[in-house]
Amino acid sequence: MALSATIKTPLVSFTQPLGLYIDGQWVRGQSGQTFETINPATEEVVAAVHEATAEDIDLAVNAARRAFRNGWSTTAPTERGKLLLKLAELVESHIEVLSAIESLDNGKPLKLARSDVLSAASCLRYYGGWADKVHGQTIDTDPSFLNYTRHEPIGVCGQIIPWNFPFLMWAWKIGPALATGNTVVLKTAEQTPLSGLYGALLCHEAGVPPGVVNVVVSGFGAVAGAAIAAHMDVDKIAFTGSTLVGRRILEASAKSNLKKVTLELGGKSPNIVFDDADVERAVDWVNNGIYFNHGQCCCAGSRIYVQEGIYDAFIKAFKKRAAANVVGDPFDENTFQGPQISQLQFDRIMGYIKSGREQGATVEVGGQRHGEEGSGFFIQPTIFSNVTPGMKIMQEEIFGPVCAVQRFSTEEEVVRMGNDSIYGLAAGIHTTNVSRAIRVANALHAGTVWINNYNSLSPQVPFGGFKQSGIGRELGEYALSNYTQVKAVRMLLD
Ligand code: NAI
Ligand code: MG
């Protein structure tokens, strides 16, 4: 099968690489197998890509190790920074192609796809800026010693990314790894292999040396992903995906070489609206908090707590707002919500809607498939009320356009309700009372707290989870410490 194909979209036509990108070359997988990726808005096949198995992972890891040893780890930091800046520029200048790929392969509305691509470029640029600003310390002990620390790269980083923000997650992983002198074996998600491969093409064009970035895809996380996690020569793994697989990765690390592990996992984030909030503004943020990216967000604000004084007004306005979200063709500029990623995710989400009904919750809006069966995995924006904390829809991550609204009376009560989860990724607070906002932000167990907004992310601000939402932080200066190890040097003076 060919290593590239021409793909036509309503926006642009382009040449899509389909092979594995290993050691600076486009190759077929050792097994000779390929698999298809589909467009979730139409259920039609977009392309077939070459599949990586354990043998390919081995080749990619060896290439990454050679590139690490043969110069990348000792390349002048300024040069690494320059490459990342160049890559950021290339990403920006290919915005139409990359956005079209995301809309086609993931079902993301174009508007959202474009914003993902720009955010990816910002992330690469931000870490390009860090490349020559990663310093150790000199530490005074007694005068007969010179002590200093060096922040050295860890080595070969295995990076496993999901399908919900395919290209953005690619950038979140590649940026800090390359800035700090590591090399990368990155596995895209089997549902969305195309943008990561196109990104590899841009790495090549930017002049990233062979072996520094290897992009492999796989039909099965359990094959290529597991091979990365278990590999004896991978020094670190950065994973974004389900909590279930996160556990497997930790286990694989424990059973192999104790590779360093950072995990960005699930969530069941509370979004809290107090009586004194501006209802219209709060409704907008709550709507965005759950329906952005079709609810396929680890930080989705899926548990909505509304104080009793404005509960009725809020529900009325929120129902109207949610029902007005435009669901449909990702290539239509007016679309806000596209399809879910796959039949499997569609079925999982519909299963949760069924369970909510069976456990006695009330469907205020939605609750059904949008459109015809066989023409895309669309689900209506759905709001449940009359929920209790024990219900499955209040405990488990749904990862779709489904939320539940619950009434509360006091600040103390809502902090308790908000923290009643195994997860701790994010939380939202809507209030005009500054002291309350800060008090509640301090009391919530979450890696990110948004006050009077939701889902805002910037490359400068760290992101990651408390509790079972993860280990480590991405973005910001904090991410650098997950890609470096500290060496202490102690010299005895004569
Ligand atoms: P997943 O965790 O199976 O997939 C994420 C990545 O892990 C993919 O690249 C996949 O190929 C890889 N993977 C799968 N099994 C693996 C293994 N044994 N070893 C190494 N890598 C492996 O998630 P899935 O099944 O696509 O979605 C299930 C649920 O996970 C969603 O409903 C959602 O709740 C959650 N999820 C959370 C994400 C987040 O952003 N934190 C992203 C995607 C899913
Ligand atoms: Mg796809």
XYZ file of C-alpha atoms and ligand atoms in Angstrom:
539
model
C 0.000 0.000 0.000
C 1.121 3.546 -0.756
C 2.936 5.724 1.771
C 0.794 8.757 0.964
C -2.503 9.680 -0.646
C -4.295 12.746 -1.895
C -7.198 13.658 0.331
C -9.914 16.082 -0.713
C -11.988 18.011 1.803
C -14.498 20.840 1.344
C -11.735 23.175 2.548
C -8.511 21.972 0.838
C -6.897 19.054 -0.964
C -3.557 17.827 0.330
C -1.081 14.952 0.334
C -1.441 12.928 3.502
C 1.446 10.742 4.690
C 0.243 7.261 5.656
C 3.400 5.430 6.720
C 5.246 5.265 10.017
C 7.793 8.043 10.504
C 10.882 6.373 11.951
C 14.464 7.668 11.903
C 13.555 10.490 9.532
C 11.973 8.167 6.952
C 8.482 7.138 5.911
C 8.246 3.377 6.135
C 5.758 0.526 6.122
C 5.134 -1.440 9.307
C 7.118 -4.663 9.757
C 3.901 -6.693 9.816
C 2.763 -5.174 6.504
C -0.653 -4.513 8.048
C -2.733 -1.396 7.611
C -5.944 -0.168 9.207
C -8.632 2.298 8.262
C -9.542 5.547 9.920
C -13.029 6.886 9.437
C -14.777 10.213 9.338
C -17.147 10.110 12.325
C -19.498 12.638 10.700
C -20.237 10.303 7.769
C -18.902 6.911 8.954
C -16.977 6.722 5.658
C -13.364 5.587 5.386
C -10.901 8.495 5.080
C -7.722 6.496 4.506
C -5.815 3.395 5.519
C -2.605 3.916 7.469
C 0.297 1.592 8.135
C 0.145 -0.151 11.466
C 2.962 -0.318 13.998
C 3.570 -3.462 16.012
C 6.149 -4.231 18.708
C 8.903 -4.670 16.083
C 8.325 -1.156 14.751
C 8.327 0.264 18.261
C 11.699 -1.412 18.761
C 13.054 0.201 15.588
C 11.662 3.592 16.617
C 13.094 3.353 20.131
C 16.515 2.369 18.743
C 16.423 5.329 16.351
C 15.422 7.654 19.185
C 18.239 6.298 21.373
C 20.815 6.833 18.613
C 19.562 10.363 17.972
C 19.703 11.116 21.695
C 23.282 9.867 22.022
C 24.537 11.199 18.707
C 23.943 14.810 19.430
C 20.400 15.866 20.181
C 20.892 15.810 23.958
C 24.010 17.965 23.582
C 22.773 20.249 20.799
C 23.068 23.869 21.876
C 19.785 24.759 23.620
C 19.432 27.837 21.389
C 19.475 25.584 18.314
C 16.753 23.380 19.777
C 14.730 26.494 20.510
C 15.161 27.728 16.959
C 13.882 24.434 15.563
C 10.788 24.586 17.748
C 10.120 28.172 16.650
C 10.441 27.097 13.039
C 8.105 24.171 13.636
C 5.581 26.545 15.253
C 5.712 28.741 12.156
C 5.235 25.784 9.830
C 2.231 24.646 11.866
C 0.708 28.110 11.559
C 1.324 28.324 7.847
C -0.352 24.912 7.374
C -3.368 25.830 9.455
C -5.925 25.125 6.739
C -4.604 21.638 5.984
C -4.185 20.699 9.635
C -7.659 22.005 10.528
C -9.190 20.117 7.614
C -7.463 16.929 8.797
C -8.818 17.385 12.321
C -12.343 18.056 11.070
C -12.216 15.050 8.764
C -10.567 12.518 11.041
C -11.994 13.627 14.381
C -15.263 15.363 13.462
C -14.221 18.604 15.134
C -16.024 21.723 13.858
C -13.644 23.774 11.703
C -13.708 26.722 14.073
C -12.550 24.523 16.905
C -10.023 22.722 14.714
C -8.436 26.041 13.770
C -8.211 27.100 17.383
C -6.565 23.744 18.264
C -3.955 24.251 15.538
C -3.174 27.794 16.691
C -2.925 26.589 20.296
C -0.563 23.838 19.154
C 1.643 26.425 17.443
C 1.598 28.596 20.589
C 2.632 25.629 22.689
C 5.575 24.780 20.407
C 6.644 28.436 20.366
C 6.350 28.717 24.147
C 8.618 25.695 24.673
C 10.970 26.940 21.964
C 11.397 29.966 24.218
C 12.202 27.773 27.212
C 14.892 25.712 25.445
C 17.774 28.008 26.462
C 16.347 28.993 29.844
C 16.500 25.675 31.673
C 19.091 26.211 34.401
C 20.408 24.388 37.408
C 21.547 26.034 40.634
C 24.806 26.595 42.457
C 24.438 25.644 46.087
C 26.724 26.862 48.866
C 27.571 24.339 51.566
C 31.006 24.832 53.100
C 33.803 26.736 51.340
C 35.710 23.600 50.349
C 32.988 22.483 47.949
C 31.599 23.698 44.690
C 28.063 22.266 44.337
C 25.885 22.698 41.321
C 22.921 21.047 39.677
C 22.245 20.332 36.044
C 18.770 19.735 34.599
C 19.546 16.972 32.128
C 17.186 15.394 29.586
C 15.739 12.040 30.619
C 16.343 10.257 27.296
C 13.870 8.451 25.057
C 10.307 9.524 25.822
C 7.360 7.332 24.891
C 4.349 9.541 24.318
C 0.861 8.110 23.919
C -1.901 10.507 22.943
C -5.696 10.289 22.615
C -8.169 11.180 19.881
C -10.049 14.097 21.445
C -7.434 16.789 20.666
C -5.150 14.869 18.302
C -2.893 17.661 17.106
C -2.957 19.756 20.261
C -1.888 16.767 22.370
C 0.862 16.088 19.831
C 2.217 19.595 20.478
C 1.812 19.382 24.268
C 3.975 16.259 24.181
C 6.581 17.208 21.562
C 7.176 20.793 22.776
C 8.591 20.260 26.280
C 10.329 16.997 25.315
C 12.325 18.573 22.488
C 13.021 21.823 24.321
C 14.779 19.896 27.080
C 16.840 17.662 24.758
C 14.867 14.418 24.832
C 13.930 12.292 21.838
C 10.455 10.993 21.187
C 8.538 7.912 20.109
C 4.965 9.137 19.825
C 1.915 6.980 19.282
C -1.221 8.691 18.013
C -4.668 7.282 18.750
C -5.956 4.714 16.282
C -9.118 6.785 15.689
C -7.147 9.885 14.621
C -3.753 9.035 13.131
C -3.637 11.661 10.378
C -2.705 15.010 11.972
C 0.201 13.535 13.957
C 1.648 12.095 10.738
C 1.248 15.435 9.014
C 3.042 16.997 11.986
C 5.940 14.598 11.382
C 6.124 15.917 7.834
C 6.477 19.425 9.264
C 9.179 18.264 11.719
C 11.070 16.934 8.706
C 10.662 20.220 6.858
C 11.750 22.207 9.925
C 14.984 20.191 9.990
C 14.415 18.152 13.139
C 17.230 15.564 12.894
C 16.387 11.918 12.033
C 15.291 9.867 15.028
C 14.533 12.839 17.282
C 10.798 12.608 16.602
C 9.367 9.239 15.593
C 5.638 9.070 14.971
C 4.015 5.676 14.911
C 0.392 4.697 14.868
C -1.327 1.493 15.715
C -4.626 -0.275 15.283
C -4.399 -1.298 18.881
C -3.173 0.548 21.967
C -2.778 -2.923 23.421
C -0.128 -3.690 20.747
C 1.989 -0.616 19.960
C 1.038 1.365 23.091
C 1.737 -1.580 25.366
C 5.075 -2.185 23.595
C 6.151 1.393 24.374
C 5.025 1.091 27.999
C 6.899 -2.180 28.511
C 10.038 -1.259 26.542
C 13.307 -1.600 28.500
C 14.941 1.280 26.650
C 12.185 3.895 27.004
C 13.144 6.197 29.876
C 9.920 8.078 30.353
C 6.314 7.796 29.345
C 3.796 10.608 29.017
C 0.255 9.364 28.576
C -3.092 11.057 28.035
C -6.198 8.889 28.002
C -8.387 6.719 30.176
C -7.732 6.007 33.838
C -7.926 2.295 33.053
C -5.027 2.438 30.590
C -3.155 4.870 32.869
C -3.071 2.121 35.494
C -1.750 -0.356 32.904
C 1.045 2.037 32.005
C 2.105 2.374 35.630
C 2.040 -1.408 35.976
C 4.114 -1.828 32.819
C 6.653 0.639 34.185
C 6.807 -1.245 37.486
C 7.289 -4.549 35.682
C 9.927 -3.291 33.249
C 12.570 -0.617 33.891
C 10.729 1.760 36.247
C 10.513 4.343 33.507
C 9.259 7.714 34.770
C 5.521 8.094 34.214
C 3.293 11.126 33.842
C -0.422 10.606 33.363
C -3.224 12.914 32.302
C -6.424 10.958 32.839
C -10.135 11.306 33.349
C -12.320 13.715 35.225
C -15.785 14.388 36.555
C -15.420 18.072 37.172
C -17.868 20.182 39.189
C -19.046 23.515 37.803
C -20.629 25.603 40.575
C -23.018 28.527 40.119
C -23.788 30.697 43.156
C -26.925 32.835 43.641
C -24.977 36.042 43.064
C -23.652 35.022 39.623
C -24.754 36.765 36.447
C -27.084 34.037 35.146
C -26.659 34.672 31.407
C -22.868 34.723 31.624
C -22.805 31.664 33.880
C -25.060 29.782 31.459
C -22.690 30.574 28.600
C -19.673 29.247 30.493
C -21.520 26.196 31.795
C -22.732 25.436 28.261
C -19.194 25.773 26.945
C -17.879 23.815 29.931
C -19.785 20.683 28.992
C -20.509 20.874 25.259
C -17.154 22.185 24.012
C -15.554 19.482 21.851
C -18.812 17.491 22.152
C -18.119 16.783 25.799
C -15.002 14.814 24.838
C -12.816 16.749 27.265
C -11.048 15.337 30.269
C -11.872 18.581 32.101
C -15.535 18.797 30.980
C -17.729 20.443 33.625
C -20.180 17.562 33.810
C -21.522 17.973 37.368
C -23.283 21.311 37.556
C -24.277 22.594 40.990
C -26.649 25.550 41.116
C -27.613 27.415 44.284
C -31.317 27.279 45.183
C -32.045 31.003 44.776
C -31.363 30.979 41.029
C -31.930 27.304 40.274
C -35.202 27.727 38.363
C -33.989 30.703 36.335
C -30.736 28.911 35.561
C -32.350 25.668 34.378
C -34.731 27.592 32.132
C -31.925 29.605 30.517
C -29.546 26.632 30.272
C -32.158 24.435 28.526
C -32.732 27.157 25.981
C -28.997 27.662 25.470
C -28.196 23.934 25.098
C -31.047 23.327 22.660
C -29.726 26.204 20.521
C -26.245 24.670 20.080
C -25.861 23.908 16.381
C -25.110 20.192 15.920
C -24.017 18.992 12.484
C -21.464 18.992 9.696
C -17.970 19.827 11.023
C -17.140 21.624 7.764
C -20.052 24.047 8.189
C -18.630 27.230 9.739
C -21.741 27.608 11.944
C -21.474 24.202 13.580
C -20.739 24.166 17.303
C -21.019 20.439 17.961
C -19.899 17.627 15.663
C -20.169 13.854 16.045
C -18.696 11.696 18.801
C -15.492 9.980 17.726
C -16.718 6.407 17.163
C -19.556 3.929 17.360
C -17.993 2.634 20.577
C -18.020 6.054 22.249
C -21.521 6.719 20.902
C -22.735 3.471 22.474
C -20.977 4.187 25.768
C -22.610 7.622 26.000
C -26.075 6.351 25.056
C -25.570 3.674 27.735
C -25.016 6.415 30.314
C -28.138 8.269 29.154
C -30.112 5.049 29.567
C -28.639 4.482 33.008
C -29.534 8.053 34.092
C -33.149 7.459 33.080
C -33.258 4.049 34.772
C -31.852 5.440 38.009
C -34.610 8.059 38.116
C -33.009 11.238 36.772
C -35.074 13.564 34.563
C -34.035 14.423 30.996
C -34.547 18.202 30.686
C -33.197 18.462 27.141
C -31.903 15.992 24.519
C -31.267 12.378 25.402
C -31.408 11.039 21.834
C -29.304 10.469 18.750
C -29.161 13.525 16.514
C -29.913 12.702 12.862
C -30.224 9.352 11.158
C -28.578 6.095 12.141
C -25.698 5.291 9.762
C -24.850 8.907 9.018
C -22.566 9.967 11.848
C -22.271 9.510 15.603
C -24.206 12.614 16.639
C -25.852 12.972 20.051
C -28.182 15.767 21.174
C -26.874 18.062 23.897
C -28.361 16.462 26.996
C -29.164 17.821 30.469
C -30.270 15.695 33.408
C -31.858 17.022 36.603
C -33.238 15.298 39.715
C -29.935 13.533 40.241
C -28.465 12.074 43.417
C -24.731 11.715 44.171
C -24.811 7.913 43.962
C -26.056 7.754 40.374
C -23.647 6.400 37.748
C -24.038 9.581 35.686
C -22.776 11.554 38.720
C -19.799 9.296 39.408
C -18.361 8.162 36.087
C -16.800 10.064 33.231
C -19.280 10.082 30.322
C -17.068 11.873 27.772
C -19.998 13.088 25.729
C -22.512 15.966 25.523
C -24.271 14.933 28.720
C -24.386 16.743 32.064
C -26.379 16.723 35.269
C -27.612 19.705 37.262
C -28.101 19.519 41.024
C -29.430 22.103 43.476
C -27.496 23.139 46.607
C -28.020 25.557 49.485
C -24.747 26.436 51.224
C -21.115 26.996 50.286
C -20.017 24.292 52.702
C -22.426 21.792 51.173
C -21.329 22.470 47.608
C -17.635 22.132 48.467
C -18.419 18.708 49.920
C -20.469 17.748 46.842
C -17.820 19.065 44.460
C -15.097 17.041 46.135
C -17.178 13.856 46.172
C -15.335 12.185 43.286
C -12.389 9.889 42.678
C -11.230 12.500 40.149
C -9.719 15.946 40.650
C -8.860 17.435 37.292
C -10.761 20.730 37.186
C -13.582 22.785 38.685
C -15.522 25.944 37.879
C -16.946 28.641 40.163
C -19.345 31.371 39.078
C -19.873 34.185 41.574
C -19.412 37.931 41.915
C -18.226 37.586 45.528
C -14.408 37.686 45.411
C -13.801 36.264 48.871
C -16.155 33.372 48.220
C -14.494 32.670 44.873
C -11.072 32.382 46.500
C -12.323 30.436 49.535
C -14.032 27.852 47.333
C -11.133 27.688 44.865
C -8.834 26.853 47.784
C -11.195 24.204 49.135
C -11.799 22.282 45.906
C -9.558 19.286 45.156
C -8.700 20.028 41.540
C -5.621 20.727 39.430
C -7.299 23.695 37.728
C -10.020 25.977 39.097
C -11.736 28.359 36.694
C -13.435 31.394 38.243
C -16.129 33.002 36.054
C -14.906 31.114 33.008
C -14.316 27.500 31.993
C -12.049 25.409 29.727
C -9.552 28.236 29.176
C -6.037 26.879 28.652
C -2.757 28.634 27.879
C 0.664 27.119 27.295
C 2.036 29.228 30.176
C -0.338 27.770 32.807
C 0.136 24.232 34.148
C -2.550 21.597 33.681
C -2.976 18.236 35.393
C -4.856 16.302 37.986
C -5.316 15.747 41.703
C -6.410 12.286 42.893
C -7.073 9.726 40.109
C -6.981 12.369 37.388
C -3.272 11.982 36.943
C 0.354 12.307 37.902
C 2.519 15.286 36.962
C 1.731 18.477 35.095
C 1.722 19.483 31.459
C 2.223 23.023 30.133
C 3.952 25.904 31.832
C 7.349 25.854 33.470
C 6.111 22.959 35.617
C 6.104 20.562 32.646
C 9.858 21.013 32.219
C 10.522 19.147 35.449
C 8.758 16.100 33.984
C 11.214 16.040 31.091
C 14.451 16.648 32.978
C 16.321 14.923 35.752
C 18.466 16.718 38.276
C 22.124 15.865 38.563
C 24.004 17.193 41.590
C 27.744 17.705 41.091
C 29.928 18.141 44.202
C 33.529 19.129 43.675
C 36.055 19.179 46.502
C 38.394 22.128 46.100
C 42.127 21.907 46.838
P -7.703 4.851 25.821
O -7.099 5.187 27.121
O -7.870 3.406 25.476
O -6.877 5.539 24.614
C -5.923 6.561 24.754
C -4.604 6.146 24.116
O -4.078 5.012 24.809
C -4.713 5.718 22.647
O -3.575 6.170 21.953
C -4.698 4.201 22.746
O -4.221 3.571 21.582
C -3.727 3.984 23.889
N -3.839 2.685 24.558
C -4.942 1.890 24.687
N -4.631 0.772 25.363
C -3.323 0.843 25.673
C -2.410 -0.007 26.386
N -2.811 -1.171 26.911
N -1.132 0.402 26.532
C -0.714 1.576 26.034
N -1.519 2.415 25.342
C -2.803 2.062 25.168
O -9.112 5.570 25.747
P -10.364 5.252 24.797
O -10.759 3.810 24.880
O -10.121 5.805 23.473
O -11.495 6.097 25.548
C -12.131 5.554 26.713
C -12.391 6.597 27.733
O -11.165 7.158 28.170
C -13.204 7.781 27.275
O -14.577 7.519 27.313
C -12.801 8.798 28.286
O -13.520 8.605 29.467
C -11.330 8.498 28.541
N -10.422 9.339 27.748
C -9.828 10.401 28.351
C -9.030 11.259 27.624
C -8.373 12.433 28.258
O -8.206 13.453 27.595
N -7.930 12.346 29.493
C -8.815 11.089 26.190
C -9.429 9.899 25.644
C -10.217 9.081 26.415
Mg -10.894 8.995 12.332
